[in-house]
Short mmCIF file of C-alpha atoms and ligand atoms in Angstrom, two decimals:
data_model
loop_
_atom_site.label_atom_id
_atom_site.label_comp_id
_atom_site.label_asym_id
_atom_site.label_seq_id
_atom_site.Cartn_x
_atom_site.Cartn_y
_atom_site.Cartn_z
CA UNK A 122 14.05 -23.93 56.06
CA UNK A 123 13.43 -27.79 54.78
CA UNK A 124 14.29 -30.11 57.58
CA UNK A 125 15.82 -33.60 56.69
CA UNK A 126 15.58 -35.33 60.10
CA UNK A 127 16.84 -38.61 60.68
CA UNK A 128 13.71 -40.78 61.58
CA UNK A 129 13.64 -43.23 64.95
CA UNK A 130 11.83 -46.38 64.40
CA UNK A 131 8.49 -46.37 66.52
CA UNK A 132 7.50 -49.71 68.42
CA UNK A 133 3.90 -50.71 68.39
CA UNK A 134 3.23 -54.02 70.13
CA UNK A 135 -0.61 -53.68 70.89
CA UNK A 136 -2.27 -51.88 68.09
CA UNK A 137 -5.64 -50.29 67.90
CA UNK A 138 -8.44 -51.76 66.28
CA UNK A 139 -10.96 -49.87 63.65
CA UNK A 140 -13.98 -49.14 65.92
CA UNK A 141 -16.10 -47.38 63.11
CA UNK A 142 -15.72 -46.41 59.49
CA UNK A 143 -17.26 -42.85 58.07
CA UNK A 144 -18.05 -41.82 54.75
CA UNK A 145 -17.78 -38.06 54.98
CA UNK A 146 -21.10 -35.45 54.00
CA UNK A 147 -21.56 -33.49 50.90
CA UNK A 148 -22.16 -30.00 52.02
CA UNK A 149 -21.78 -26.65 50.56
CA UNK A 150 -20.10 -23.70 52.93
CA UNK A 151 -18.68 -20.80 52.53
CA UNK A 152 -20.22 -18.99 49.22
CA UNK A 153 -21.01 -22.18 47.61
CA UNK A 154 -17.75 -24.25 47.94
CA UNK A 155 -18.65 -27.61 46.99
CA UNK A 156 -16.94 -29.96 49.89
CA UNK A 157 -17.32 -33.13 52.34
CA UNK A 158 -17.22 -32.66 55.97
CA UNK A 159 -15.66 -36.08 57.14
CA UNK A 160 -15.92 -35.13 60.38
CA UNK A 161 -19.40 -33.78 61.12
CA UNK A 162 -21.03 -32.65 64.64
CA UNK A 163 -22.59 -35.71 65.35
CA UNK A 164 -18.73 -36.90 66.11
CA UNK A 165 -17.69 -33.95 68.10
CA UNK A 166 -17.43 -35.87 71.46
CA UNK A 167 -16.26 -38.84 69.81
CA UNK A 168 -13.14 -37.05 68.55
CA UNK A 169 -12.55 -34.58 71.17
CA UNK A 170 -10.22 -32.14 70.64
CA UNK A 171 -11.50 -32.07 66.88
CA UNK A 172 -14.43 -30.27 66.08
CA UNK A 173 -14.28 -30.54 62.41
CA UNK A 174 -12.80 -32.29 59.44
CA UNK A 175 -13.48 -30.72 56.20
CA UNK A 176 -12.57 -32.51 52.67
CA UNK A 177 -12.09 -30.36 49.54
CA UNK A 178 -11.51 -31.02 46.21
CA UNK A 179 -12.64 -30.25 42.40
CA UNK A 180 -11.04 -29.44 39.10
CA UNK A 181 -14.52 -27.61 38.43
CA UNK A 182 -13.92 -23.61 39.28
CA UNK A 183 -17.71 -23.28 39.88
CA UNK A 184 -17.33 -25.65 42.94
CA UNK A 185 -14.52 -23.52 44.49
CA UNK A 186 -14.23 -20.06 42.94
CA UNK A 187 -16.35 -17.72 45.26
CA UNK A 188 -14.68 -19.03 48.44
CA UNK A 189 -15.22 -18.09 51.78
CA UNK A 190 -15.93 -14.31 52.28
CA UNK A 191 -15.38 -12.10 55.37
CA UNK A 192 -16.63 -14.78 58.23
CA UNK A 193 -16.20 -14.94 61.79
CA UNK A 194 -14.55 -17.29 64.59
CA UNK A 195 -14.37 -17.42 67.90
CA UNK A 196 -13.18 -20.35 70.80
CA UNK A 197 -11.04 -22.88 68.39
CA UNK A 198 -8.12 -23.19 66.25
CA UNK A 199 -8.59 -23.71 62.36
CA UNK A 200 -5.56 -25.66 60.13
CA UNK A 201 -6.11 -25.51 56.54
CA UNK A 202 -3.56 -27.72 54.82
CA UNK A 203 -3.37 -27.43 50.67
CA UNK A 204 -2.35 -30.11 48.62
CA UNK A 205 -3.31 -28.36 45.28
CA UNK A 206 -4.06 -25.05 44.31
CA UNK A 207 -3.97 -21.25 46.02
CA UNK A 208 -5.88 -19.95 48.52
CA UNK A 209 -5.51 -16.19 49.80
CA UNK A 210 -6.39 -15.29 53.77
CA UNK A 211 -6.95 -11.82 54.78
CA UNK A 212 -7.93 -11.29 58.40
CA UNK A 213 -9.31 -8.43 60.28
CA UNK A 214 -5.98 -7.93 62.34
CA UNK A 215 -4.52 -7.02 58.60
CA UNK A 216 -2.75 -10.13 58.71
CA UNK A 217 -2.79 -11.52 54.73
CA UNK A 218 -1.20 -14.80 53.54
CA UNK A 219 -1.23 -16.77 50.33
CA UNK A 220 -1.28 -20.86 51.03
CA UNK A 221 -0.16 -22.34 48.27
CA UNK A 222 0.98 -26.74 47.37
CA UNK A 223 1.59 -28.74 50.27
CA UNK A 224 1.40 -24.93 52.55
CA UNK A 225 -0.82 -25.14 55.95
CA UNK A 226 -2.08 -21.87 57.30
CA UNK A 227 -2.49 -22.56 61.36
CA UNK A 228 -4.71 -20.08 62.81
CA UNK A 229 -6.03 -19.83 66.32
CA UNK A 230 -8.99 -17.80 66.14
CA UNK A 231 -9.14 -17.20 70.65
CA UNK A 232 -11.42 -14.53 71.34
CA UNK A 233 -12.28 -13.45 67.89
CA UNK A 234 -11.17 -13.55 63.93
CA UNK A 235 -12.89 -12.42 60.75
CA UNK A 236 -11.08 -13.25 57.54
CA UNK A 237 -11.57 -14.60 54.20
CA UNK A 238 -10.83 -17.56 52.55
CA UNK A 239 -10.48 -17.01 48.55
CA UNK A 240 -9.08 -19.06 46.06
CA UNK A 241 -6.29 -17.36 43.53
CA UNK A 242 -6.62 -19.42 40.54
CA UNK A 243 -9.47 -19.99 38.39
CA UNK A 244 -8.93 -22.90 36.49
CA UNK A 245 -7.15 -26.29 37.61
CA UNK A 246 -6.93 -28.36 40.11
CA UNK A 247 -8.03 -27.25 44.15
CA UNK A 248 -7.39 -29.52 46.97
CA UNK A 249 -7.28 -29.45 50.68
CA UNK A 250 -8.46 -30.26 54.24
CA UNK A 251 -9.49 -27.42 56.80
CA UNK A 252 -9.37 -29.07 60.87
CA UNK A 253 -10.66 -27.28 63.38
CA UNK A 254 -8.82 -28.18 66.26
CA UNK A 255 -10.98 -26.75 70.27
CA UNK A 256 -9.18 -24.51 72.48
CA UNK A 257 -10.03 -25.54 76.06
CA UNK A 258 -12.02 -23.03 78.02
CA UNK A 259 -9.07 -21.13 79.56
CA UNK A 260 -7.24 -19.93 76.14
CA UNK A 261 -11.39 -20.00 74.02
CA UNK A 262 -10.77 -16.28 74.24
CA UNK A 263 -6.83 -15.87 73.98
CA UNK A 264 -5.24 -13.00 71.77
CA UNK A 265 -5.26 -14.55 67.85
CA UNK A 266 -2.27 -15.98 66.31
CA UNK A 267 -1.46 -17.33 62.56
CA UNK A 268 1.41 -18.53 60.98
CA UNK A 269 1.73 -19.73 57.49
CA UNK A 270 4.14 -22.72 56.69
CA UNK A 271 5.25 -22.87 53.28
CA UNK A 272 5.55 -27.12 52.50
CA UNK A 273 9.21 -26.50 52.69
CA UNK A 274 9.10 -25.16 56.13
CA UNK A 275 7.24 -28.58 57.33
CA UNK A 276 9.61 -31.23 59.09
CA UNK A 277 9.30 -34.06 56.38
CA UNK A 278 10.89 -37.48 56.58
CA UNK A 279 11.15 -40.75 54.54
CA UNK A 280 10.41 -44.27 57.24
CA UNK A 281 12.60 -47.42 55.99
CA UNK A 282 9.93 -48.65 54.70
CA UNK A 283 9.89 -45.43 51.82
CA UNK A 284 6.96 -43.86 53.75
CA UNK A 285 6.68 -40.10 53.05
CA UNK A 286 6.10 -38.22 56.74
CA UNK A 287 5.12 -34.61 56.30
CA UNK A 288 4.37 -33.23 60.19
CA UNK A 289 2.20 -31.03 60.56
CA UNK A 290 1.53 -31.00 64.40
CA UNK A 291 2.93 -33.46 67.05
CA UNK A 292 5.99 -35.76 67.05
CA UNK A 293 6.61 -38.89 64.91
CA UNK A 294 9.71 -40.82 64.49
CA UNK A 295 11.40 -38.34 67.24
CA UNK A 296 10.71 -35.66 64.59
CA UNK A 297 8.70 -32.96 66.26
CA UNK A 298 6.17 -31.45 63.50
CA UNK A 299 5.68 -27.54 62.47
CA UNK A 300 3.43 -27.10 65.49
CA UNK A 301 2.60 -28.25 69.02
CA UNK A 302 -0.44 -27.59 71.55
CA UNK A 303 0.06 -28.14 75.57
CA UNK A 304 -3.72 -28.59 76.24
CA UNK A 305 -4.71 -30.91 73.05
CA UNK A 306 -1.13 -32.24 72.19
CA UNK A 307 -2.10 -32.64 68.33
CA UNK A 308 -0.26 -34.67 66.06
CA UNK A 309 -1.75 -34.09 62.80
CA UNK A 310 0.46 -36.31 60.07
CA UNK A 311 0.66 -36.53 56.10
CA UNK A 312 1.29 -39.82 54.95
CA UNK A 313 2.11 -41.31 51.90
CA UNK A 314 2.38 -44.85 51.25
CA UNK A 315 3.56 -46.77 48.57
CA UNK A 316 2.08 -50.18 48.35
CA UNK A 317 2.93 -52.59 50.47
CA UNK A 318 4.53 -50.56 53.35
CA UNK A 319 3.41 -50.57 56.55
CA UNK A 320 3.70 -47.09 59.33
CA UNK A 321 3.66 -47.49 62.82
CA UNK A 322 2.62 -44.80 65.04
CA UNK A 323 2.44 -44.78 68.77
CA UNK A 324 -0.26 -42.84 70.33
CA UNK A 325 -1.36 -42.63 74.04
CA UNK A 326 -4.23 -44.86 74.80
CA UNK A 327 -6.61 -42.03 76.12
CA UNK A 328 -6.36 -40.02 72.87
CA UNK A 329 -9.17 -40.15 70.41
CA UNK A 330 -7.79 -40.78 66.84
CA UNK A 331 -8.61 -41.22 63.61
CA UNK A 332 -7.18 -41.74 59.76
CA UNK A 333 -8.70 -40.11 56.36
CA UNK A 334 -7.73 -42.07 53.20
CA UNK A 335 -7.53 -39.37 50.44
CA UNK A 336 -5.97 -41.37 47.75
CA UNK A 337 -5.90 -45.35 47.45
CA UNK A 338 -6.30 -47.50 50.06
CA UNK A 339 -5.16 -48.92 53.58
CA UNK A 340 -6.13 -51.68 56.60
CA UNK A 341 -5.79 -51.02 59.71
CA UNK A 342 -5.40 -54.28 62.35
CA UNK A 343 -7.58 -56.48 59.34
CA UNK A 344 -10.36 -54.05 58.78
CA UNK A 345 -9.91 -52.28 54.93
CA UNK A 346 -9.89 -48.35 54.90
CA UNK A 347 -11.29 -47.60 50.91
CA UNK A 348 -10.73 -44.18 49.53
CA UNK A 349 -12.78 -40.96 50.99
CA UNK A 350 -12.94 -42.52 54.06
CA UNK A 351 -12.20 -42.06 57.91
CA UNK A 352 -11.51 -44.57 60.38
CA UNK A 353 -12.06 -44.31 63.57
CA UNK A 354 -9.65 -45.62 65.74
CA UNK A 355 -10.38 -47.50 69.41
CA UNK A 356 -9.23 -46.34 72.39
CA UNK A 357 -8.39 -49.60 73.69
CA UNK A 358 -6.35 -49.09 77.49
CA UNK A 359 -3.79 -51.73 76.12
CA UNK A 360 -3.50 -50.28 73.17
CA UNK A 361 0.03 -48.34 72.53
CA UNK A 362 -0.78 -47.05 68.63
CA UNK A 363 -1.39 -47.84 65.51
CA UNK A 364 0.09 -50.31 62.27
CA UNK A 365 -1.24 -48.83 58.83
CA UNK A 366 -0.72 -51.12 55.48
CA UNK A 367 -1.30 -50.02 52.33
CA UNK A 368 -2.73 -52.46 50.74
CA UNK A 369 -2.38 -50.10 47.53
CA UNK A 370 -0.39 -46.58 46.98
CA UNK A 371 -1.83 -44.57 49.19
CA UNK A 372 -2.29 -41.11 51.10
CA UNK A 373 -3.78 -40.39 54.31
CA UNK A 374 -4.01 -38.02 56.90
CA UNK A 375 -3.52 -39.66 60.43
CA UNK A 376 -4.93 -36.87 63.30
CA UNK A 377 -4.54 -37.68 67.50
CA UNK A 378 -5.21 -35.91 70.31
CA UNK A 379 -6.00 -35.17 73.50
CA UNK A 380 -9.44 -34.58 74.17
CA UNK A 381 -10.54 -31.44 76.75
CA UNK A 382 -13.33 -33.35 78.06
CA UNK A 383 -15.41 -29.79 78.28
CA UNK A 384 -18.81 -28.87 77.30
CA UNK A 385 -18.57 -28.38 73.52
CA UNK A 386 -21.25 -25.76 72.25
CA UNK A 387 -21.22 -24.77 68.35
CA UNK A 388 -23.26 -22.23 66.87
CA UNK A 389 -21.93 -21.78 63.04
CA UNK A 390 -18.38 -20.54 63.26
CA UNK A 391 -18.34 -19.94 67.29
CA UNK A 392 -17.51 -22.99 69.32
CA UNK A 393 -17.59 -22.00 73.42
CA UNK A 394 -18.45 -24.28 76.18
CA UNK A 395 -21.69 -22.65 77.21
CA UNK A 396 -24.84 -21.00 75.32
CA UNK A 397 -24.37 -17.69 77.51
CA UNK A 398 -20.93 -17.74 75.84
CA UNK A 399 -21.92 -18.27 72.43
CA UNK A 400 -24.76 -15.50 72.82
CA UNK A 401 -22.27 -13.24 74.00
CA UNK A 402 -20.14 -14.19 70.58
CA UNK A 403 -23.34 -13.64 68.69
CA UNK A 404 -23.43 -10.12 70.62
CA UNK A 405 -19.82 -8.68 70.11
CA UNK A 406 -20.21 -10.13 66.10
CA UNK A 407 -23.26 -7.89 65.55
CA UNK A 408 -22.09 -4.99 67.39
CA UNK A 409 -18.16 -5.31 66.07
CA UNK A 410 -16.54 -6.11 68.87
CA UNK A 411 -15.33 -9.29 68.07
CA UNK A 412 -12.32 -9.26 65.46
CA UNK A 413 -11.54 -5.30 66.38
CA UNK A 414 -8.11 -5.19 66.85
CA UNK A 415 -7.32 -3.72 70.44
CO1 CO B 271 -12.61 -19.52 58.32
#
């Protein structure tokens, strides 16, 4: 169903400053996908609740084509989010989906999922983002869940100021977006800009928050955002959101949340609080138990 809300005007009277701008890593995953993690390891405290940020995007088949085969999770939720090109998900529950433009697949891997990840084109254009959102230690090994939103299923709205809104997760505007998380309280926005408009978000002053600039440009309380790049935002206790200005057309993800404030412990595609825990992941993957269906 495509939602037409009518937008409420946020008010922002102490925004956050820029505390750190990241260029993202060239990395290959998967079976050879050619991508840039904008938000590595290093910045898995920093962000808390996000463990992950993953950019992708190539109009050369060879750097997408083979995909992700059959692969584990275990203790987080992934959000894949594509803004060009087809991507086909098959878990081991028998659960299959096809994401296709502006579609987000939300998936919350709990105690244990095995799917691929294949693209269904082989020419042209493919573009997207993949989150991975933690699950705090009560729910790391809940039951699975998925649901696919087609891009007319998101809640979408246009700001005065002709900014495009697509919500993902979280409220905005007194919109609430396709999905929403009691422990981590996500709000994961799509946001595009034409130049010169400015998009004020409020955001508690405790959660860690960031912007990706995937197409022009933006500045954020003085300090320029260029293209490919994250911002991270302060957590300033004054601080009651943010103002983004685009100083140019531009699109950008804005992400918030809650963080857990747990041990975070990743090995590959398990993320638990504990190495006992991530051993015992390692265990039930080798011996099939994880991902059985029960
Ligand atoms: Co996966």
């Amino acid at each position: 169903m495509t939602t037409h809300p009518t937008p409420r005007p946020e008010s922002v009277s102490q925004p956050r400053m820029v505390e750190q701008l990241v260029t993202g890593q060239p990395t290959s995953d998967g079976a050879g996908v050619q991508l840039t993690r904008v938000l590595t390891q290093a910045l898995q405290r920093r962000l808390d609740p996000f463990l992950m940020l993953d950019a992708f995007g190539s109009d050369n088949p060879d750097d997408y084509i083979a995909g992700f085969p059959d692969h584990p999770h275990r203790g987080f939720e992934t959000i894949t989010y594509m803004i060009a090109g087809r991507m086909l998900h098959r878990d081991s529950a028998g659960h299959e989906g096809l994401l296709e433009n502006g579609g987000v697949q939300w998936m919350t891997a709990g105690r244990g999922v095995i799917h691929s990840e294949i693209p269904q084109q082989e020419a042209g254009v493919m573009e997207g983002f993949q989150l991975w959102l933690n699950l705090p230690g009560r729910d790391k090994m809940c039951a699975p869940w998925y649901r696919d939103f087609a891009a007319a299923d998101l809640p979408r709205f246009v700001t005065g100021a002709g900014v495009t809104v697509t919500l993902i997760a979280g409220s905005s505007h007194g919109v609430t977006g396709a999905v929403t998380r009691e422990a981590t309280l996500p709000l994961y926005l799509d946001l595009h800009l034409p130049a010169g408009a400015s998009f004020a978000q409020s955001l508690p002053a405790t959660h860690n928050a960031f912007i990706y600039v995937y197409r022009g440009a933006v500045s954020v309380a003085g300090q320029s955002i260029p293209t490919q790049h994250m911002a991270i935002l302060a957590n300033d206790a004054a601080a009651d959101g943010v103002v983004i200005e685009a100083t140019e057309e531009a699109k950008i993800l804005l992400i918030a949340g809650q963080p857990l404030h747990e041990p975070i412990t990743q090995h590959g595609p398990f993320v638990m609080n504990t190495a006992q825990e991530i051993n015992q992941a390692i265990n039930d993957f080798r011996t099939g138990r994880l991902g059985s269906v029960e």
